[in-house]
mmCIF file of C-alpha atoms and ligand atoms in Angstrom:
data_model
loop_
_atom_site.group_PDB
_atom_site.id
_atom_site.type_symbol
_atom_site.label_atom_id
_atom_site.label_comp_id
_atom_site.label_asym_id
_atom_site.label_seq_id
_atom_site.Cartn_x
_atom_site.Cartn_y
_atom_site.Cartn_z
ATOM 1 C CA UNK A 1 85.206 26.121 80.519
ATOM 2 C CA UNK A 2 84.201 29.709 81.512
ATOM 3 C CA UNK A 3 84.374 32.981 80.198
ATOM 4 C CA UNK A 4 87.800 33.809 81.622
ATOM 5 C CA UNK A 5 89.498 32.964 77.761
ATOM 6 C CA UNK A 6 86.835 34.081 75.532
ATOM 7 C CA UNK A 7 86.992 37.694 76.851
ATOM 8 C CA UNK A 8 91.123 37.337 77.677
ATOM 9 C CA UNK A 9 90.453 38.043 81.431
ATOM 10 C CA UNK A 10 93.289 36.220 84.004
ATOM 11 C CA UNK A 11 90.686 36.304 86.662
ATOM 12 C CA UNK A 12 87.283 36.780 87.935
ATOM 13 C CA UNK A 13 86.837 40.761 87.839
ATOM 14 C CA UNK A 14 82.942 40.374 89.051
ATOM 15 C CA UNK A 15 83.624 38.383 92.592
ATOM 16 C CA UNK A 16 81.803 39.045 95.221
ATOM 17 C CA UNK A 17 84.606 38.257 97.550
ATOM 18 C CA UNK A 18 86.327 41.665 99.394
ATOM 19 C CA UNK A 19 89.498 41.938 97.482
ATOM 20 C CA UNK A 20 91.455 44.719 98.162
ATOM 21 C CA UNK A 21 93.160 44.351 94.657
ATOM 22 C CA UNK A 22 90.312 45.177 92.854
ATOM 23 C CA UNK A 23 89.712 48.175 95.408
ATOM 24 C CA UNK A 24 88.299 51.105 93.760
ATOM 25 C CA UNK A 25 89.322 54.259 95.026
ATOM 26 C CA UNK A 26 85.987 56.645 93.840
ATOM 27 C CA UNK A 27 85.356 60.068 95.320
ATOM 28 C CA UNK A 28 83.370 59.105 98.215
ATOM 29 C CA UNK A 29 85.820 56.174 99.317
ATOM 30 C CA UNK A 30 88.718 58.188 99.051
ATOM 31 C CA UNK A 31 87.182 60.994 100.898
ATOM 32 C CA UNK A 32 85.978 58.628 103.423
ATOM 33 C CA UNK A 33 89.529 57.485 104.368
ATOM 34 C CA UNK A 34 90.921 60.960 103.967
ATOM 35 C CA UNK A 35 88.283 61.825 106.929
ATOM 36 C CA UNK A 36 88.854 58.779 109.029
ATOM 37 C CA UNK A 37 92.345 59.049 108.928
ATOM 38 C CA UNK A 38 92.202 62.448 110.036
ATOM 39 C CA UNK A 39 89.631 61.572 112.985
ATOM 40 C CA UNK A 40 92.393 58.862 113.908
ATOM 41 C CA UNK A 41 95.729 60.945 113.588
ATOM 42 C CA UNK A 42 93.798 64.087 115.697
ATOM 43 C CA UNK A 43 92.036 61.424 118.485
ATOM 44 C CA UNK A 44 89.190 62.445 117.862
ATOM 45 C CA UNK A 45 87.517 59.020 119.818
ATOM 46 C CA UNK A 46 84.741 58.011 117.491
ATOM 47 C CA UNK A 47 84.002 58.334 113.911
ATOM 48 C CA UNK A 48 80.797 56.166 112.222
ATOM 49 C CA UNK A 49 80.055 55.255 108.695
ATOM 50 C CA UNK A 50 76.584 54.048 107.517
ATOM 51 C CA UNK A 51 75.874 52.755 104.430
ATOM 52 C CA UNK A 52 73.031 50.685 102.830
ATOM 53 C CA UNK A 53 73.503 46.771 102.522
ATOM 54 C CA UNK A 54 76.224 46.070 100.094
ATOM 55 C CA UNK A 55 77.713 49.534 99.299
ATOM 56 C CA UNK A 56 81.459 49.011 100.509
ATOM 57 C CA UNK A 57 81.300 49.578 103.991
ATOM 58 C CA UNK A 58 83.338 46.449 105.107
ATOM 59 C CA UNK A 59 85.085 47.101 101.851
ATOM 60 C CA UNK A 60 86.325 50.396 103.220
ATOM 61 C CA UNK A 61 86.721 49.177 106.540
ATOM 62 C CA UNK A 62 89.304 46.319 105.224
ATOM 63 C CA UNK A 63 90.952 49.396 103.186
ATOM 64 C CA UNK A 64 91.468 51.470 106.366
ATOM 65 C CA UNK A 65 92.861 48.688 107.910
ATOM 66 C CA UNK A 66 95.568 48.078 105.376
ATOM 67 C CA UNK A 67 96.449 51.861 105.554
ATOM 68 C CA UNK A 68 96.947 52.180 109.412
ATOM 69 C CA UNK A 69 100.286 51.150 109.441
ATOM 70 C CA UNK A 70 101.950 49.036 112.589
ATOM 71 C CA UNK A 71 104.620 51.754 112.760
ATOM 72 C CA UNK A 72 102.048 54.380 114.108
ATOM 73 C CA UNK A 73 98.806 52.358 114.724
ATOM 74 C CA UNK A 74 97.743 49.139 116.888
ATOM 75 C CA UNK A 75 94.751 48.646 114.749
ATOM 76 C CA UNK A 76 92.123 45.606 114.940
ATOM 77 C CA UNK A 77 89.372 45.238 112.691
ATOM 78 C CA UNK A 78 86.227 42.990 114.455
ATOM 79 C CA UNK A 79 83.039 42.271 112.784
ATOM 80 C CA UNK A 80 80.032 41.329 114.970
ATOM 81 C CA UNK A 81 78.727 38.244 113.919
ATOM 82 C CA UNK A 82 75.509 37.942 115.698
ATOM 83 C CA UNK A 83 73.294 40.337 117.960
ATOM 84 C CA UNK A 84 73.450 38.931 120.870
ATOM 85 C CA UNK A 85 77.473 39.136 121.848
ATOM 86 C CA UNK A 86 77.496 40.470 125.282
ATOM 87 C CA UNK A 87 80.082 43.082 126.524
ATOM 88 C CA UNK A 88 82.068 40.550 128.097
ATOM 89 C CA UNK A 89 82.812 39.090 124.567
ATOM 90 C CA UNK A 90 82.729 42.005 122.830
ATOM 91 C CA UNK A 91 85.991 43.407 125.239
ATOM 92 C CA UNK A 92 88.026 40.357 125.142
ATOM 93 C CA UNK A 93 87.829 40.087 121.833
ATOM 94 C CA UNK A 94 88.986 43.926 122.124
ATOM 95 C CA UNK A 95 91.800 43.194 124.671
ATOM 96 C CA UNK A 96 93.080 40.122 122.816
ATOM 97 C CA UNK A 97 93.221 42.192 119.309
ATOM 98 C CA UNK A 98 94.796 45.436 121.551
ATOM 99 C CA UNK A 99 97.542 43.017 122.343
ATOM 100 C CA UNK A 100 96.800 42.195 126.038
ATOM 101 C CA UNK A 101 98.202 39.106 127.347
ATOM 102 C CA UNK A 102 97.094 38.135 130.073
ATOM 103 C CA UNK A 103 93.004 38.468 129.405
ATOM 104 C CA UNK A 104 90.826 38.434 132.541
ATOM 105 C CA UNK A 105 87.294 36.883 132.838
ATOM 106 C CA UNK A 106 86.586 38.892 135.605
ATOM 107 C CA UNK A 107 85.084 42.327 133.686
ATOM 108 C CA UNK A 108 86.655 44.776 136.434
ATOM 109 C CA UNK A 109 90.419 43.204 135.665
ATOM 110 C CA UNK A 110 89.621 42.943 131.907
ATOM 111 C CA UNK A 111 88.721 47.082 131.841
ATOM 112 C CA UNK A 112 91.951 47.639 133.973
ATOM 113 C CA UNK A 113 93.821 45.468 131.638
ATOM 114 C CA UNK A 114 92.526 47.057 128.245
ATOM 115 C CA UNK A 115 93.518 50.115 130.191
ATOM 116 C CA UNK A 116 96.657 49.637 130.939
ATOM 117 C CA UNK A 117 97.726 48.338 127.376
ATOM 118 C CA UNK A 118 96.223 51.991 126.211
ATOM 119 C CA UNK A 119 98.286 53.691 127.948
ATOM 120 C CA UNK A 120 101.242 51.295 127.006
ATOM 121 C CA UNK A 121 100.435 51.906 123.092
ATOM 122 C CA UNK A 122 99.742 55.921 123.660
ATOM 123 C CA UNK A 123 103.032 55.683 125.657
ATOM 124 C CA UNK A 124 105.352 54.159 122.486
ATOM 125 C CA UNK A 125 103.827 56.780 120.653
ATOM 126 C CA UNK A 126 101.034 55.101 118.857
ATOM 127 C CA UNK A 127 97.278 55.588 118.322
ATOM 128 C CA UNK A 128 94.656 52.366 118.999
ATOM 129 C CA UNK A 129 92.223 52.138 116.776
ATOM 130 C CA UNK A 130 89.478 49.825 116.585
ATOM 131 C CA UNK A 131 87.415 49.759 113.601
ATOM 132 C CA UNK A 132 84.139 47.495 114.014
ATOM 133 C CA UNK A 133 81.836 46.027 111.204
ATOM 134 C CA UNK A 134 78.293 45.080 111.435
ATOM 135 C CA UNK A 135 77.618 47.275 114.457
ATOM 136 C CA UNK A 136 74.264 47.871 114.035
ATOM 137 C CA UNK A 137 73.824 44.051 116.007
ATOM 138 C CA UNK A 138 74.518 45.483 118.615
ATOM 139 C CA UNK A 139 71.636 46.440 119.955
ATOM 140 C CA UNK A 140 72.409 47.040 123.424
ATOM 141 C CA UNK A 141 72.496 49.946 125.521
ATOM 142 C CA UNK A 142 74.880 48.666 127.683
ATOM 143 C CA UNK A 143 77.306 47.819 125.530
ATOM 144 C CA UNK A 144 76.877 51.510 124.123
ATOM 145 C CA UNK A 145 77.299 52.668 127.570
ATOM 146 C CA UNK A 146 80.796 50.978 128.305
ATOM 147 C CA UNK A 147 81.999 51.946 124.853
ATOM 148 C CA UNK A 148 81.211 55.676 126.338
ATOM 149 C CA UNK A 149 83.807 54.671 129.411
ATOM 150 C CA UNK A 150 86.402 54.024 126.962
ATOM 151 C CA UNK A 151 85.417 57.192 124.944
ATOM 152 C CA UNK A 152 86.323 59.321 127.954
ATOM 153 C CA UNK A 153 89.638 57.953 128.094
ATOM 154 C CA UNK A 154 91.747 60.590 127.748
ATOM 155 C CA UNK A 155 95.344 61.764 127.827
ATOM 156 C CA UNK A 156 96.419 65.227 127.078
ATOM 157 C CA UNK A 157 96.685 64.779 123.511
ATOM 158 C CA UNK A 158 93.126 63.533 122.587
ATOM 159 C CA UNK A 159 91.578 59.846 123.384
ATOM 160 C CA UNK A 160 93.562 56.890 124.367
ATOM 161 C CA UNK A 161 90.789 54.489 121.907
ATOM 162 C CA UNK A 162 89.346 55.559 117.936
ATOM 163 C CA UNK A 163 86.595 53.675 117.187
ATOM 164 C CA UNK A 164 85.258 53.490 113.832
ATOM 165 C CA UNK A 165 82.113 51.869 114.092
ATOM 166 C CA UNK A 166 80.647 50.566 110.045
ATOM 167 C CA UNK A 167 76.776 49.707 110.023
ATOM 168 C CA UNK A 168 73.700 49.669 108.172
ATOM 169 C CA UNK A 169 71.149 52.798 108.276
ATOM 170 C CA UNK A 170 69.857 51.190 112.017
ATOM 171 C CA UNK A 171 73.279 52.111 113.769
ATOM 172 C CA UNK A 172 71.443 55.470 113.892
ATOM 173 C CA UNK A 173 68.886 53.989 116.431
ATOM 174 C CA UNK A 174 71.663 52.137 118.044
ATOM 175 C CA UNK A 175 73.296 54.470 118.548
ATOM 176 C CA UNK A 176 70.605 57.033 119.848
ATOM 177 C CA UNK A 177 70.119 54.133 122.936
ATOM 178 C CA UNK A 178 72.946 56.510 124.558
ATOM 179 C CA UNK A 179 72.582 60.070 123.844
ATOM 180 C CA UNK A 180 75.877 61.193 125.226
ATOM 181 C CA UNK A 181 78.003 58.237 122.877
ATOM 182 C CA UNK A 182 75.917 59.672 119.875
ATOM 183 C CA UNK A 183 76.851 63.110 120.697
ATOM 184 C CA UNK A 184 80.879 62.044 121.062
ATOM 185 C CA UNK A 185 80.447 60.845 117.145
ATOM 186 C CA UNK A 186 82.731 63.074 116.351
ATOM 187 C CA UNK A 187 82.903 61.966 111.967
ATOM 188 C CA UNK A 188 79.792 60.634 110.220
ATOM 189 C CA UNK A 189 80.139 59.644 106.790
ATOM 190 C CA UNK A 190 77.312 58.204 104.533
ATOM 191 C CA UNK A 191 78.382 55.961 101.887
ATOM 192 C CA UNK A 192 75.862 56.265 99.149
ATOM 193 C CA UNK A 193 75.207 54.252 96.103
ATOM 194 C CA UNK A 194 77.831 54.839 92.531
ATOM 195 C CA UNK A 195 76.475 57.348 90.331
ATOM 196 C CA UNK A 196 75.740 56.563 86.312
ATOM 197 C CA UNK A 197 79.698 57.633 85.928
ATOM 198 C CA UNK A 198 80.786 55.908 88.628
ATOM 199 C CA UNK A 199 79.681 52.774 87.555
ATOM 200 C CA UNK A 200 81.225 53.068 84.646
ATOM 201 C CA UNK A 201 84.380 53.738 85.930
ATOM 202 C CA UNK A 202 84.058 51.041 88.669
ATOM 203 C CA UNK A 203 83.233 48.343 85.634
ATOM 204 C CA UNK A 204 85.993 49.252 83.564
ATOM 205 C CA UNK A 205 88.423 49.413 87.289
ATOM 206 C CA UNK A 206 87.053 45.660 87.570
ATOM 207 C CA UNK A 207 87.918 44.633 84.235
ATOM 208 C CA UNK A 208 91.291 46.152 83.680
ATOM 209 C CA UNK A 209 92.573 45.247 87.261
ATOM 210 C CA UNK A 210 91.664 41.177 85.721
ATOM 211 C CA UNK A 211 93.626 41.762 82.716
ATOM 212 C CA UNK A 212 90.776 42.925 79.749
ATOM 213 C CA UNK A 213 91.369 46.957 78.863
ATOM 214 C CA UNK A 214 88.955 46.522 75.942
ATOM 215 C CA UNK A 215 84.923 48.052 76.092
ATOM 216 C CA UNK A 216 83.467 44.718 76.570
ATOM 217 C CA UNK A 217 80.218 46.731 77.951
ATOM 218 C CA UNK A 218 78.590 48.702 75.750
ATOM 219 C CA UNK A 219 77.525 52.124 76.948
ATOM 220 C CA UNK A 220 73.836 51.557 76.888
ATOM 221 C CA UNK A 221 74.459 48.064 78.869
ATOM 222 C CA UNK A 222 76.057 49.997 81.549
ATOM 223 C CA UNK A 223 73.145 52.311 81.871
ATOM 224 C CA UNK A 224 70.902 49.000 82.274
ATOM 225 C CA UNK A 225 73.729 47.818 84.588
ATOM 226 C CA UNK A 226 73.030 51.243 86.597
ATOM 227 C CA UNK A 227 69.223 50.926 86.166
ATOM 228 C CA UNK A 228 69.137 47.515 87.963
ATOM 229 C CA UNK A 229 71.737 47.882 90.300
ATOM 230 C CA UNK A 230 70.603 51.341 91.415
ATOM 231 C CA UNK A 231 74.484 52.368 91.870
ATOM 232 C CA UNK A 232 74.991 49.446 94.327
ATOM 233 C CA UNK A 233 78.376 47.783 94.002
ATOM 234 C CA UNK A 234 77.761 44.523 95.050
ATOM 235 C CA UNK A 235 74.512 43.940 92.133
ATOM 236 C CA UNK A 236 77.069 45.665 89.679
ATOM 237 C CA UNK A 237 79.173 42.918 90.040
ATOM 238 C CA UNK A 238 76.333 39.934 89.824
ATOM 239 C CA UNK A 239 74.882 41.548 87.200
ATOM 240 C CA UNK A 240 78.345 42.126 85.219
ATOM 241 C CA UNK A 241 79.238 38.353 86.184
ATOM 242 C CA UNK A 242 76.476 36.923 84.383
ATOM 243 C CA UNK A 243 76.072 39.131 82.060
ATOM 244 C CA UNK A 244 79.717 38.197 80.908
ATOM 245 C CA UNK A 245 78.934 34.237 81.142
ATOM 246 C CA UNK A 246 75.722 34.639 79.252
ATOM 247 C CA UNK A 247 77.695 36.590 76.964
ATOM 248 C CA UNK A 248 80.445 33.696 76.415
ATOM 249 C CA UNK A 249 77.495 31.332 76.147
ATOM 250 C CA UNK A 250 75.902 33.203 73.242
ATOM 251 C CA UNK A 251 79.397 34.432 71.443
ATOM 252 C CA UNK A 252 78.900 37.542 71.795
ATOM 253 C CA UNK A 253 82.137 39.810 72.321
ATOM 254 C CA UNK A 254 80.529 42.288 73.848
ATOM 255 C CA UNK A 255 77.877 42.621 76.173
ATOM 256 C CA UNK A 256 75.055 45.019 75.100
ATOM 257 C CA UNK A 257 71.286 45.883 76.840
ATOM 258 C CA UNK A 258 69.592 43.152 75.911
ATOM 259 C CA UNK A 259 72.140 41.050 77.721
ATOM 260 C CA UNK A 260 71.448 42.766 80.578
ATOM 261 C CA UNK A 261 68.252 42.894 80.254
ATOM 262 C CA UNK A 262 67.995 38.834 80.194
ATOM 263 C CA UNK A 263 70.259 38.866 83.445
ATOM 264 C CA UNK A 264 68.627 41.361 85.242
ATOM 265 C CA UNK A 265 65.540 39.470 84.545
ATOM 266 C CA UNK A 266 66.448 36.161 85.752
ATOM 267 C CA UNK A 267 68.174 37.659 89.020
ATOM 268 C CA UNK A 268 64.614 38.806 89.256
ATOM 269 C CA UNK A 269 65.986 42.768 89.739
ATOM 270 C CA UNK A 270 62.996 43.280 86.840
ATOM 271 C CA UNK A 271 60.670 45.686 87.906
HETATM 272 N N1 ATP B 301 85.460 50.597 96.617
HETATM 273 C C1 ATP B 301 85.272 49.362 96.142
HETATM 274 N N2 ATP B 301 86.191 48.797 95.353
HETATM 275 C C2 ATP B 301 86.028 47.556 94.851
HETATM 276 N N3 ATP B 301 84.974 46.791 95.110
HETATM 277 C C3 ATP B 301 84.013 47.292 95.907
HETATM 278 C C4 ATP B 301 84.104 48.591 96.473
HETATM 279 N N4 ATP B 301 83.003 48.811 97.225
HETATM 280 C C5 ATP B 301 82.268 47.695 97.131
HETATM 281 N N5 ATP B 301 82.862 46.772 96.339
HETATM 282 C C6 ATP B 301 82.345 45.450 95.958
HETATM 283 O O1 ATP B 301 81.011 45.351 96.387
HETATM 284 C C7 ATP B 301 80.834 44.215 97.227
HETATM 285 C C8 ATP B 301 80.004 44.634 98.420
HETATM 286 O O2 ATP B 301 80.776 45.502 99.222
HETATM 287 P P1 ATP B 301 80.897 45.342 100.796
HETATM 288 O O3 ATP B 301 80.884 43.915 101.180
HETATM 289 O O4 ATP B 301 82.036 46.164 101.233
HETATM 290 O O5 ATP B 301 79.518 46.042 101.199
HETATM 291 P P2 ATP B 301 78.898 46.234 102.627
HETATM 292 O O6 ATP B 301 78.414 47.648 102.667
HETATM 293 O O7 ATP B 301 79.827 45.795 103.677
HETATM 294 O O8 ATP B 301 77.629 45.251 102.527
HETATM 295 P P3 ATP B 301 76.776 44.590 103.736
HETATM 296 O O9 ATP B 301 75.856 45.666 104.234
HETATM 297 O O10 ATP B 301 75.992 43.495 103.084
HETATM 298 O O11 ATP B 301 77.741 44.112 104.761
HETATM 299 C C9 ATP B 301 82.223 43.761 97.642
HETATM 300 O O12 ATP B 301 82.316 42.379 97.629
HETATM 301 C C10 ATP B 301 83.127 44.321 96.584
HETATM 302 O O13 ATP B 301 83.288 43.319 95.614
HETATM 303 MG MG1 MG B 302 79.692 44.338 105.101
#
């Protein structure tokens, strides 16, 4: 038994999961894809967004993804799992999610390859994008270096590869290990933390999109919900997801401060 009948919910509106169902389209995400989107259409080469640790970068990145359509785009989404992936990895990876078929091991044929199958895609018309998460694990200048080469790519029209590269405030420095790539940024966007309103409007988003349209959260819980969570979305929804299964717990229909309060304590956000 959870808390899914007592508040008439279908689902989980609080998960932590990226779900692009429960995708929130504030101000600053929508302006976000309105900007990448242009930085991709005009080829533009390299576009960055940095945002603090859980506010919606690979979120947005998923989004984007979804929106480049297979019509106009050959787009690949790849998330760097640890910081040591060498450039060898890094461009397969790349070549196999481009579409090449027959990947090299040799690095020389693998950079011919990826740059034939550019040419191929800017040929039928399309634009390659490559949108990367995590990229401040990359901490390599040489890996910043070759994704310079395939910055200066070029056909008359703009460049033949758009990155989008998504990281944490330390893609700054990562970036800075080759001047002339972090000059070519050619979009930076900042994804900052929800304001008071926005979280609001993100909490009721949640719960309608799970089937409740009813104020389950009072107005002075969502200021304690802002309060703790400083605007981040990811602690909105822990917070919110206790706070609604201590609320089933206790009976209480809706959630008010002190709820909060008791959650925000025991998540240890107190103080
Ligand atoms: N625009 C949004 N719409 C709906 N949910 C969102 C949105 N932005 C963030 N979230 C929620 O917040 C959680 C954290 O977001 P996300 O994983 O995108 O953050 P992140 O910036 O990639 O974090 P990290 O730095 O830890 O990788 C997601 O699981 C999602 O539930
Ligand atoms: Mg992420």
């Amino acid at each position: 038994m959870d808390y899914l009948e007592y508040y008439t919910l279908e689902e989980h509106p609080f998960s932590n999961v990226v779900d692009s169902r429960f995708y929130f389209n504030n101000t600053q995400h929508a302006e976000a894809l309105m900007k990448l989107k242009y930085a991709i259409d005009t080829r533009k080469g390299l576009a960055v967004v940095i945002g603090n640790i859980g506010a919606g970068k690979t979120t947005l990145a998923r989004k984007m993804l979804e929106e480049l359509d297979e019509e106009h785009y050959e787009a690949a989404l790849l998330v760097i799992i640890h910081s040591s992936v060498s450039s060898e990895w890094l461009f397969k990876k790349f070549a196999i999610q481009l579409g090449v078929r027959n990947v090299s091991d040799n690095k020389i044929e693998l950079l011919g390859e990826i740059y034939k199958r550019l040419h191929e895609i800017n040929d039928e018309g399309k634009r390659a994008v490559v949108l990367m998460d995590e990229v401040q694990m990359l901490n390599s200048r040489e890996i910043m270096e070759e994704f310079r080469g395939l910055l200066n790519m070029e056909t008359a029209d703009g460049k033949m590869v758009n990155f989008v590269f998504f990281g944490l405030p330390d893609l700054e420095q990562v970036l800075s290990l080759d001047e002339p790539l972090k000059q070519r940024v050619a979009i930076r966007i900042r994804l900052n933390a929800y304001s008071e309103e926005n979280t609001l409007d993100y909490i009721r988003h949640r719960m309608s999109v799970a089937g409740c349209d009813r104020e389950i959260f009072t107005d002075s819980a969502v200021s304690m919900i802002y309060k703790y969570s400083n605007g981040i979305p990811r602690l909105i929804n822990t917070i919110c997801d206790n706070a609604l299964l201590e609320g089933f717990l206790f009976k209480n229909p809706t959630i008010d401060e002190s709820i909060i309060r008791t959650v925000a304590i025991d998540l240890g956000l107190e103080g």
